[in-house]
Amino acid sequence: MALIVPSERQNSPFHYLTISPLMHNFSYLQATKAKEATGAKRDDKSSAFIAGGTTLIDLMKLNVENHDQLIDVNMLPFKGIEQSNDGLRIGALERMSDVGEHKLVMEQYPAISQSLLLAASAQLRNMASIGGNVLQRTRCPYFRDTAFPCNKREPGTGCPAKEGDNRNLAILGTSDACIATSYPGDLSVALIALDAVLTLENAKGKQRRVPITEFYRLPGKTPHIENVLEPDELIVAVTVPKAEHARNSLYLKNRDRASYAYALTSAAVGLDVQGGTIRSARVALGGVGAQPWRSKEAEQMLVGKPANEATFRAAAAAAVRGAQPYEHNAFKIDMVQNTLVRALMEVAAKG
Amino acid sequence: METNFFEPTLPPTNVVGKPMDRVDGRAKVMGAARYSAEYPVNGLVHGVLKTSDIAKGKITSIDTAAAAKEPGVISIFTYQNIPKPAKVPSTLKEEKKWQAAQSYLPMQDAEIHYAGEPVAVVVADTLERATQAAALIKVSYQVEKPIDSYHDPKADLFDPQKIQNGKTDGHKVRGNPEQAYASAAVKHEATYVHAINHHNPMEPAATTAVWEGNDRLTVYESTQNITMSQGSLANLLGIPRDQIRIVTHHLGGGFGCKGSFWPHTILTVLAARAVNRPLRLVLTRPQMYTSVGHREDQEQTLKIGATQEGKLVAMMHEKKSTTSPWDNYAESNSKVVNMLYACPNFSARYELARANVMTSVWMRAPGEAPGSFALESSMDDLAHQLNMDPLQFRLLNYADKDYSDDGKPWSSKSLKECYARGAELFGWSKRNPKPGQTRRGKKLVGMGMATATYPVHSSQGTARVRLFADGHAVVQSGATDLGTGTWTVMTQVGADALGLPPEKVRFELGDTRLPTAPGSGGSQAAGTVSSSIMAAAEDLWKKVIDMAVGDKKSPLYKAKPADVKVELGRMFLKKNPQKGETLVAALSRSGMTDIEGMAMGKYGSGYEEKHFAAAGGAAGSPEEPGGKNEKGEGKKPSGHSMHSFGAHFCEVEVDPDMGTIRVTRWVGVHGVGQVLNLKTATSQLYGGAIFGIGSALMEETFRDPNYARYTNHNLAEYHIPVNADIPDMQIEFVPEKDPYINALGVKGIGEIGIVGVAAAVANAVYNATGKRLRSLPMTPDKMLEALRTSA
């Protein structure tokens, strides 16, 4: 029994879902207006927005996420990559590949471009949206396999990662309940370094702006709560302030294979160096934090100092102070410092 | 009529060897080539496996109520209701018809022995509905703490006496290794660790079972060996072989995991008969990690003793590894250590520990791949210890006979030529022997090399050749094509056997209705099937020669058949080659539309025994006492030891801050007898090296120590190399003629490409950094750790 899909709605990559009603379990709504989408979103987790679907469909196939309704937001007008008064404004529905290859982003916000182009594969970058990327969920194996207990997936069941496969998990910001790198990707590391602001819109059509530094939540005792997004809120745009440290920025990623792998460690850095002295600095680390890890400690060690390796080493040491490693991920303490120093050296040389 | 076509020379070739495009290439690109899960079958229903969450314990209840209510669900099978097979599986060598790699069949009782073990088969009208219903089944367990591996503190290591499920001795002593090692002037001892690896073929394992009544069965099966699948099913179901048809036209890789019979196939077949519908079951990607075996987690300790001048005097090899609760499987790593160099004293022993894992299985160069990592890394260390060039050190210990096999001469060995040509192509002379000296920007650069080898296993198979008077031919053999080119290369062989252009020859494979061939495994398919086609062609030649010598119109009229020879489809008088005609010309005058030849062809020692022993050649008596050699075979009747050889040369860049190792150049030169198709052969050796680079740098399946369950059973976190990891590679072959191994002198090339690769990379890393990594994979964390610690 094939449903008739209005022709104007067939633009979404997911329109085919409507003609496959045999796979029970969720309904599908293709929203054409923002309020249609946010208004349909329920308070519990029974409904979800879908844009690129590269994380969501994956987790639904694994039975990690089970939704009764998917709300396709691809038709909504949250597009555009432009320089505004606030800086770079990216519509949340722009695709990773389009943003990563955009001239403005490449020239004025290179760390953002690099973080996007070093992520995933070409096929995934062509599908995945910017808003969805920010909400990417952890690759912690215990979260992704329902045969294991996991406090993030089922609160109160425990965290086997601490005595298990924790090689790729976090060393900063973790809690007894969860040691996942809750966001495993790259983009938010660059965004958090460059003080990005997320614009959220709710079912009443009201927008609010949340700095990405305040968007993610550390696991604490509630690792299942990952951010401050309200159930009816949709990310509609990302704004990144224009700044010299944004223009002179860089994203460096270290991984097990040369492409198509999550970061073991990564660093997004931006420097404004004048006359050999660092005027402003931005530092964020990936692969090591329970959330994308902005290191103000490292930035403080950089500002006002000469842009040289000794300064960078001191900043790197400050960035990992308090790190708590587990059996298989202690190497990240050294590796992330080296990653950060390398990134700072390269960006300082670039000027 | 007595003709002797088996002179110790090889026939001339025309199409054979050429870099011909794949005959199945267009069909594959267009999506027309059917893989095992793609056959359209009327009334097909779909099966999905529900697997165990736990690794050890007992099922206390299975609630299928919700699942059964799902629309479209036809049946749900658990241990409580699945029909029993006629026989239980066995891995015993005596039961030759049953070639399971695992003797344990799940879903026979409530016990659970490994994570991912099947606990239910759900059958529904669509795949989606079966998947959904499987998710709704609730299984409750009484959980016990599992053992995860040989290094689990609770694991008991034991001496299995035999490994590979009884096929191979677990002990070997040659000479007096203890004494020779103790008194050696130069000693080296090291332990090497190899991670769990999975085969990860692109095509998951798939079974489509179609019953006609209760006793006739067709199975579209993703198997490297249709004859094995047929025999295993016949044995398990208690049905004669001839009533079971297996079809496998295309495989999306296998690397060994599709070379055995596994539980999901019999479970599908039993369920199909019970629901009385054609049933298809495709393993999911995660299920591929717990259904078709793996390369076991293992460590090897190798002691090597040498004289001050660098002559090897003793090698002692020990291996510890994990096996399943029922079977004694371990890759026989020591074979390659035993045979590769001239060393008079040798010993090997194996220890196993039972853990809650399924039985491991052969994976590309089983034994040779990890064994060569230990041997060739130690050889590199020893060369350094002796202050010798690693290549010179190998030449000093070059084995001009097989020390592991009573000093038999080689049937052919071109290793010196491989070394020389590889060194020249690579620029080995430019290598700085002192480690840690060469930089390229921030990167440390190093060069390493290693030797490759793989045995010619004895094998046999049959083929049929049918020549039509219009100059077309059909060549048939029930072989399989893993994707490496069997379709193409056997078309070329058929073309030369009959003297036809390849476009007039159709080769057919992958169906048990065709003449029986060996599976694609152990690098034996190319050599055996080509030999079978040549034997079948000879059978046809004889018939056409008989026609020609009795035909007044033939230039060969009244010639003695024994005086006639056939080359590239043309019959002629041995003493007067001008006098003759083509097979097709003689056939077209006969009034027959076609003529058929059929015969058995052999590969390896069996071939030599058959074709050289009678001629007073080097073969000995097959009944000679002496027990079994280390390869688990009876005393070989042949006079020659048969192996292919090659050399790898590798350049790496190591980032000393990031710990990353990237292979930047690769040269492989191999002596593999007659190359059947230069293009597909080169591709296969690229593939072998890439497979090896994967195992060297990134491949590892992590088994959680508390749950004995894999944590990275997907292709995002189980890393295999991507394009960016692989540099331009150069593969060459040295010309090599070997008349002893089979009709065309073909040595298989499926496995040699990976042997020695991990060591070549590790040796290059040592040359770059001065640090020796002995634990695979050599991931950035291990490299950084090694660089942190002082030499």
mmCIF file of N, CA and C in Angstrom, chain B residues 173-266:
data_model
loop_
_atom_site.group_PDB
_atom_site.id
_atom_site.type_symbol
_atom_site.label_atom_id
_atom_site.label_comp_id
_atom_site.label_asym_id
_atom_site.label_seq_id
_atom_site.Cartn_x
_atom_site.Cartn_y
_atom_site.Cartn_z
ATOM 1 N N VAL B 173 59.820 -31.232 16.547
ATOM 2 C CA VAL B 173 61.238 -31.078 16.901
ATOM 3 C C VAL B 173 62.065 -31.587 15.737
ATOM 4 N N ARG B 174 63.021 -30.794 15.325
ATOM 5 C CA ARG B 174 63.948 -31.189 14.266
ATOM 6 C C ARG B 174 65.351 -30.896 14.785
ATOM 7 N N GLY B 175 66.206 -31.904 14.793
ATOM 8 C CA GLY B 175 67.558 -31.718 15.318
ATOM 9 C C GLY B 175 67.540 -31.578 16.831
ATOM 10 N N ASN B 176 68.434 -30.791 17.347
ATOM 11 C CA ASN B 176 68.532 -30.592 18.787
ATOM 12 C C ASN B 176 68.508 -29.096 19.105
ATOM 13 N N PRO B 177 67.328 -28.514 19.039
ATOM 14 C CA PRO B 177 67.255 -27.053 19.147
ATOM 15 C C PRO B 177 67.678 -26.501 20.508
ATOM 16 N N GLU B 178 67.318 -27.210 21.583
ATOM 17 C CA GLU B 178 67.655 -26.707 22.918
ATOM 18 C C GLU B 178 69.160 -26.486 23.042
ATOM 19 N N GLN B 179 69.872 -27.542 22.690
ATOM 20 C CA GLN B 179 71.327 -27.507 22.829
ATOM 21 C C GLN B 179 71.945 -26.479 21.877
ATOM 22 N N ALA B 180 71.448 -26.474 20.644
ATOM 23 C CA ALA B 180 72.006 -25.562 19.644
ATOM 24 C C ALA B 180 71.770 -24.112 20.057
ATOM 25 N N TYR B 181 70.584 -23.855 20.630
ATOM 26 C CA TYR B 181 70.287 -22.488 21.056
ATOM 27 C C TYR B 181 71.159 -22.104 22.242
ATOM 28 N N ALA B 182 71.277 -23.044 23.188
ATOM 29 C CA ALA B 182 72.056 -22.757 24.399
ATOM 30 C C ALA B 182 73.491 -22.391 24.062
ATOM 31 N N SER B 183 74.044 -23.050 23.057
ATOM 32 C CA SER B 183 75.451 -22.812 22.749
ATOM 33 C C SER B 183 75.645 -21.798 21.612
ATOM 34 N N ALA B 184 74.555 -21.174 21.157
ATOM 35 C CA ALA B 184 74.691 -20.229 20.045
ATOM 36 C C ALA B 184 75.459 -18.979 20.490
ATOM 37 N N ALA B 185 76.271 -18.465 19.583
ATOM 38 C CA ALA B 185 77.067 -17.272 19.908
ATOM 39 C C ALA B 185 76.181 -16.032 19.997
ATOM 40 N N VAL B 186 75.187 -15.991 19.130
ATOM 41 C CA VAL B 186 74.280 -14.841 19.106
ATOM 42 C C VAL B 186 72.863 -15.349 19.351
ATOM 43 N N LYS B 187 72.168 -14.673 20.264
ATOM 44 C CA LYS B 187 70.821 -15.141 20.611
ATOM 45 C C LYS B 187 69.818 -14.008 20.486
ATOM 46 N N HIS B 188 68.616 -14.377 20.159
ATOM 47 C CA HIS B 188 67.532 -13.393 20.118
ATOM 48 C C HIS B 188 66.257 -14.064 20.591
ATOM 49 N N GLU B 189 65.566 -13.396 21.498
ATOM 50 C CA GLU B 189 64.287 -13.932 21.976
ATOM 51 C C GLU B 189 63.289 -12.786 22.078
ATOM 52 N N ALA B 190 62.109 -13.000 21.559
ATOM 53 C CA ALA B 190 61.097 -11.950 21.629
ATOM 54 C C ALA B 190 59.701 -12.559 21.581
ATOM 55 N N THR B 191 58.758 -11.813 22.127
ATOM 56 C CA THR B 191 57.351 -12.237 22.120
ATOM 57 C C THR B 191 56.534 -11.252 21.281
ATOM 58 N N TYR B 192 55.698 -11.828 20.439
ATOM 59 C CA TYR B 192 54.891 -11.035 19.500
ATOM 60 C C TYR B 192 53.414 -11.276 19.769
ATOM 61 N N VAL B 193 52.666 -10.200 19.745
ATOM 62 C CA VAL B 193 51.234 -10.289 20.039
ATOM 63 C C VAL B 193 50.446 -9.939 18.769
ATOM 64 N N HIS B 194 49.433 -10.739 18.502
ATOM 65 C CA HIS B 194 48.573 -10.478 17.349
ATOM 66 C C HIS B 194 47.145 -10.319 17.839
ATOM 67 N N ALA B 195 46.510 -9.204 17.455
ATOM 68 C CA ALA B 195 45.136 -8.928 17.877
ATOM 69 C C ALA B 195 44.161 -9.870 17.191
ATOM 70 N N ILE B 196 42.951 -9.928 17.713
ATOM 71 C CA ILE B 196 41.869 -10.621 17.012
ATOM 72 C C ILE B 196 41.608 -9.862 15.707
ATOM 73 N N ASN B 197 41.532 -10.588 14.629
ATOM 74 C CA ASN B 197 41.174 -9.979 13.339
ATOM 75 C C ASN B 197 39.918 -10.656 12.806
ATOM 76 N N HIS B 198 39.129 -9.889 12.085
ATOM 77 C CA HIS B 198 37.979 -10.462 11.383
ATOM 78 C C HIS B 198 38.140 -10.250 9.879
ATOM 79 N N HIS B 199 37.558 -11.174 9.106
ATOM 80 C CA HIS B 199 37.749 -11.171 7.653
ATOM 81 C C HIS B 199 37.093 -9.967 6.987
ATOM 82 N N ASN B 200 35.911 -9.607 7.449
ATOM 83 C CA ASN B 200 35.188 -8.446 6.930
ATOM 84 C C ASN B 200 35.072 -8.383 5.414
ATOM 85 N N PRO B 201 34.540 -9.430 4.780
ATOM 86 C CA PRO B 201 34.263 -9.303 3.355
ATOM 87 C C PRO B 201 33.143 -8.282 3.142
ATOM 88 N N MET B 202 33.135 -7.649 1.976
ATOM 89 C CA MET B 202 32.069 -6.688 1.688
ATOM 90 C C MET B 202 30.703 -7.369 1.727
ATOM 91 N N GLU B 203 30.634 -8.555 1.121
ATOM 92 C CA GLU B 203 29.363 -9.279 1.073
ATOM 93 C C GLU B 203 29.197 -10.087 2.362
ATOM 94 N N PRO B 204 28.143 -9.821 3.131
ATOM 95 C CA PRO B 204 27.942 -10.651 4.310
ATOM 96 C C PRO B 204 27.532 -12.066 3.902
ATOM 97 N N ALA B 205 27.667 -13.001 4.807
ATOM 98 C CA ALA B 205 27.270 -14.375 4.516
ATOM 99 C C ALA B 205 25.760 -14.439 4.344
ATOM 100 N N ALA B 206 25.311 -15.171 3.333
ATOM 101 C CA ALA B 206 23.882 -15.237 3.035
ATOM 102 C C ALA B 206 23.526 -16.641 2.573
ATOM 103 N N THR B 207 22.364 -17.109 3.010
ATOM 104 C CA THR B 207 21.863 -18.420 2.618
ATOM 105 C C THR B 207 20.430 -18.274 2.114
ATOM 106 N N THR B 208 20.138 -18.814 0.935
ATOM 107 C CA THR B 208 18.753 -18.896 0.457
ATOM 108 C C THR B 208 18.460 -20.370 0.219
ATOM 109 N N ALA B 209 17.557 -20.926 1.032
ATOM 110 C CA ALA B 209 17.270 -22.360 0.971
ATOM 111 C C ALA B 209 15.930 -22.581 0.277
ATOM 112 N N VAL B 210 15.952 -23.385 -0.783
ATOM 113 C CA VAL B 210 14.735 -23.670 -1.553
ATOM 114 C C VAL B 210 14.528 -25.177 -1.594
ATOM 115 N N TRP B 211 13.517 -25.648 -0.889
ATOM 116 C CA TRP B 211 13.224 -27.083 -0.844
ATOM 117 C C TRP B 211 12.209 -27.432 -1.923
ATOM 118 N N GLU B 212 12.388 -28.594 -2.545
ATOM 119 C CA GLU B 212 11.330 -29.182 -3.369
ATOM 120 C C GLU B 212 10.970 -30.473 -2.651
ATOM 121 N N GLY B 213 9.801 -30.461 -1.986
ATOM 122 C CA GLY B 213 9.460 -31.596 -1.148
ATOM 123 C C GLY B 213 10.393 -31.641 0.046
ATOM 124 N N ASN B 214 10.527 -32.823 0.619
ATOM 125 C CA ASN B 214 11.275 -32.954 1.855
ATOM 126 C C ASN B 214 12.719 -33.365 1.659
ATOM 127 N N ASP B 215 13.072 -33.700 0.426
ATOM 128 C CA ASP B 215 14.393 -34.293 0.268
ATOM 129 C C ASP B 215 15.171 -33.774 -0.938
ATOM 130 N N ARG B 216 14.701 -32.682 -1.527
ATOM 131 C CA ARG B 216 15.488 -32.072 -2.592
ATOM 132 C C ARG B 216 15.679 -30.603 -2.261
ATOM 133 N N LEU B 217 16.909 -30.169 -2.348
ATOM 134 C CA LEU B 217 17.227 -28.848 -1.805
ATOM 135 C C LEU B 217 18.167 -28.103 -2.743
ATOM 136 N N THR B 218 17.840 -26.836 -2.991
ATOM 137 C CA THR B 218 18.794 -25.939 -3.654
ATOM 138 C C THR B 218 19.147 -24.835 -2.666
ATOM 139 N N VAL B 219 20.431 -24.550 -2.541
ATOM 140 C CA VAL B 219 20.858 -23.482 -1.648
ATOM 141 C C VAL B 219 21.731 -22.504 -2.420
ATOM 142 N N TYR B 220 21.291 -21.245 -2.469
ATOM 143 C CA TYR B 220 22.137 -20.161 -2.973
ATOM 144 C C TYR B 220 22.939 -19.691 -1.771
ATOM 145 N N GLU B 221 24.221 -19.993 -1.798
ATOM 146 C CA GLU B 221 25.017 -19.872 -0.570
ATOM 147 C C GLU B 221 26.277 -19.051 -0.840
ATOM 148 N N SER B 222 26.607 -18.157 0.062
ATOM 149 C CA SER B 222 27.864 -17.434 -0.091
ATOM 150 C C SER B 222 28.977 -18.297 0.502
ATOM 151 N N THR B 223 29.503 -19.174 -0.332
ATOM 152 C CA THR B 223 30.530 -20.103 0.136
ATOM 153 C C THR B 223 31.710 -20.106 -0.819
ATOM 154 N N GLN B 224 32.895 -20.286 -0.269
ATOM 155 C CA GLN B 224 34.097 -20.425 -1.085
ATOM 156 C C GLN B 224 34.240 -21.851 -1.607
ATOM 157 N N ASN B 225 33.338 -22.734 -1.170
ATOM 158 C CA ASN B 225 33.500 -24.138 -1.508
ATOM 159 C C ASN B 225 32.127 -24.810 -1.581
ATOM 160 N N ILE B 226 31.559 -24.859 -2.786
ATOM 161 C CA ILE B 226 30.206 -25.402 -2.936
ATOM 162 C C ILE B 226 30.176 -26.901 -2.644
ATOM 163 N N THR B 227 31.249 -27.602 -2.964
ATOM 164 C CA THR B 227 31.292 -29.051 -2.718
ATOM 165 C C THR B 227 31.277 -29.337 -1.219
ATOM 166 N N MET B 228 32.016 -28.518 -0.486
ATOM 167 C CA MET B 228 32.030 -28.649 0.975
ATOM 168 C C MET B 228 30.637 -28.373 1.538
ATOM 169 N N SER B 229 29.992 -27.311 1.050
ATOM 170 C CA SER B 229 28.656 -26.986 1.556
ATOM 171 C C SER B 229 27.683 -28.123 1.250
ATOM 172 N N GLN B 230 27.792 -28.665 0.046
ATOM 173 C CA GLN B 230 26.915 -29.768 -0.351
ATOM 174 C C GLN B 230 27.131 -30.980 0.554
ATOM 175 N N GLY B 231 28.387 -31.345 0.744
ATOM 176 C CA GLY B 231 28.706 -32.514 1.560
ATOM 177 C C GLY B 231 28.297 -32.332 3.008
ATOM 178 N N SER B 232 28.532 -31.140 3.523
ATOM 179 C CA SER B 232 28.172 -30.875 4.915
ATOM 180 C C SER B 232 26.669 -30.974 5.103
ATOM 181 N N LEU B 233 25.916 -30.384 4.187
ATOM 182 C CA LEU B 233 24.456 -30.445 4.295
ATOM 183 C C LEU B 233 23.951 -31.877 4.127
ATOM 184 N N ALA B 234 24.540 -32.609 3.173
ATOM 185 C CA ALA B 234 24.121 -34.000 2.960
ATOM 186 C C ALA B 234 24.301 -34.789 4.248
ATOM 187 N N ASN B 235 25.441 -34.590 4.881
ATOM 188 C CA ASN B 235 25.756 -35.315 6.100
ATOM 189 C C ASN B 235 24.831 -34.917 7.243
ATOM 190 N N LEU B 236 24.621 -33.616 7.394
ATOM 191 C CA LEU B 236 23.806 -33.135 8.515
ATOM 192 C C LEU B 236 22.332 -33.465 8.349
ATOM 193 N N LEU B 237 21.863 -33.454 7.091
ATOM 194 C CA LEU B 237 20.438 -33.681 6.853
ATOM 195 C C LEU B 237 20.125 -35.153 6.619
ATOM 196 N N GLY B 238 21.163 -35.959 6.358
ATOM 197 C CA GLY B 238 20.927 -37.353 6.036
ATOM 198 C C GLY B 238 20.273 -37.518 4.670
ATOM 199 N N ILE B 239 20.685 -36.699 3.717
ATOM 200 C CA ILE B 239 20.157 -36.729 2.350
ATOM 201 C C ILE B 239 21.341 -36.952 1.409
ATOM 202 N N PRO B 240 21.173 -37.757 0.354
ATOM 203 C CA PRO B 240 22.313 -37.949 -0.567
ATOM 204 C C PRO B 240 22.753 -36.641 -1.216
ATOM 205 N N ARG B 241 24.036 -36.572 -1.475
ATOM 206 C CA ARG B 241 24.626 -35.394 -2.099
ATOM 207 C C ARG B 241 23.894 -34.952 -3.365
ATOM 208 N N ASP B 242 23.510 -35.950 -4.190
ATOM 209 C CA ASP B 242 22.975 -35.588 -5.503
ATOM 210 C C ASP B 242 21.630 -34.880 -5.397
ATOM 211 N N GLN B 243 21.015 -34.914 -4.217
ATOM 212 C CA GLN B 243 19.733 -34.231 -4.055
ATOM 213 C C GLN B 243 19.904 -32.826 -3.478
ATOM 214 N N ILE B 244 21.153 -32.442 -3.340
ATOM 215 C CA ILE B 244 21.424 -31.100 -2.812
ATOM 216 C C ILE B 244 22.242 -30.328 -3.845
ATOM 217 N N ARG B 245 21.723 -29.183 -4.230
ATOM 218 C CA ARG B 245 22.421 -28.345 -5.207
ATOM 219 C C ARG B 245 22.838 -27.035 -4.523
ATOM 220 N N ILE B 246 24.099 -26.695 -4.686
ATOM 221 C CA ILE B 246 24.601 -25.434 -4.138
ATOM 222 C C ILE B 246 24.986 -24.540 -5.315
ATOM 223 N N VAL B 247 24.557 -23.283 -5.255
ATOM 224 C CA VAL B 247 24.873 -22.318 -6.311
ATOM 225 C C VAL B 247 25.572 -21.110 -5.689
ATOM 226 N N THR B 248 26.724 -20.774 -6.213
ATOM 227 C CA THR B 248 27.467 -19.578 -5.769
ATOM 228 C C THR B 248 28.164 -18.982 -6.984
ATOM 229 N N HIS B 249 27.535 -18.058 -7.640
ATOM 230 C CA HIS B 249 28.134 -17.507 -8.859
ATOM 231 C C HIS B 249 29.115 -16.379 -8.589
ATOM 232 N N HIS B 250 28.819 -15.575 -7.592
ATOM 233 C CA HIS B 250 29.724 -14.464 -7.286
ATOM 234 C C HIS B 250 29.851 -14.333 -5.775
ATOM 235 N N LEU B 251 31.042 -14.007 -5.344
ATOM 236 C CA LEU B 251 31.289 -13.757 -3.924
ATOM 237 C C LEU B 251 31.863 -12.355 -3.780
ATOM 238 N N GLY B 252 31.419 -11.654 -2.761
ATOM 239 C CA GLY B 252 32.011 -10.355 -2.460
ATOM 240 C C GLY B 252 33.098 -10.513 -1.421
ATOM 241 N N GLY B 253 34.086 -11.314 -1.734
ATOM 242 C CA GLY B 253 35.174 -11.575 -0.793
ATOM 243 C C GLY B 253 34.804 -12.661 0.199
ATOM 244 N N GLY B 254 35.824 -13.168 0.867
ATOM 245 C CA GLY B 254 35.603 -14.222 1.850
ATOM 246 C C GLY B 254 36.806 -14.296 2.797
ATOM 247 N N PHE B 255 38.000 -14.353 2.187
ATOM 248 C CA PHE B 255 39.263 -14.344 2.942
ATOM 249 C C PHE B 255 39.350 -15.485 3.934
ATOM 250 N N GLY B 256 38.563 -16.534 3.710
ATOM 251 C CA GLY B 256 38.601 -17.704 4.585
ATOM 252 C C GLY B 256 37.331 -17.893 5.389
ATOM 253 N N CYS B 257 36.591 -16.809 5.642
ATOM 254 C CA CYS B 257 35.420 -16.963 6.528
ATOM 255 C C CYS B 257 34.260 -17.648 5.818
ATOM 256 N N LYS B 258 34.323 -17.755 4.489
ATOM 257 C CA LYS B 258 33.270 -18.467 3.771
ATOM 258 C C LYS B 258 33.780 -19.821 3.265
ATOM 259 N N GLY B 259 34.898 -20.267 3.828
ATOM 260 C CA GLY B 259 35.486 -21.520 3.391
ATOM 261 C C GLY B 259 35.073 -22.711 4.238
ATOM 262 N N SER B 260 34.249 -22.470 5.249
ATOM 263 C CA SER B 260 33.799 -23.548 6.126
ATOM 264 C C SER B 260 32.288 -23.532 6.209
ATOM 265 N N PHE B 261 31.770 -24.570 6.808
ATOM 266 C CA PHE B 261 30.330 -24.660 7.015
ATOM 267 C C PHE B 261 30.002 -24.130 8.405
ATOM 268 N N TRP B 262 29.049 -23.206 8.463
ATOM 269 C CA TRP B 262 28.753 -22.540 9.734
ATOM 270 C C TRP B 262 27.293 -22.750 10.137
ATOM 271 N N PRO B 263 26.998 -22.542 11.436
ATOM 272 C CA PRO B 263 25.653 -22.840 11.950
ATOM 273 C C PRO B 263 24.509 -22.130 11.223
ATOM 274 N N HIS B 264 24.700 -20.868 10.807
ATOM 275 C CA HIS B 264 23.543 -20.148 10.253
ATOM 276 C C HIS B 264 22.986 -20.845 9.019
ATOM 277 N N THR B 265 23.846 -21.566 8.277
ATOM 278 C CA THR B 265 23.373 -22.222 7.059
ATOM 279 C C THR B 265 22.427 -23.379 7.393
ATOM 280 N N ILE B 266 22.808 -24.241 8.311
ATOM 281 C CA ILE B 266 21.937 -25.377 8.633
ATOM 282 C C ILE B 266 20.672 -24.894 9.345
#
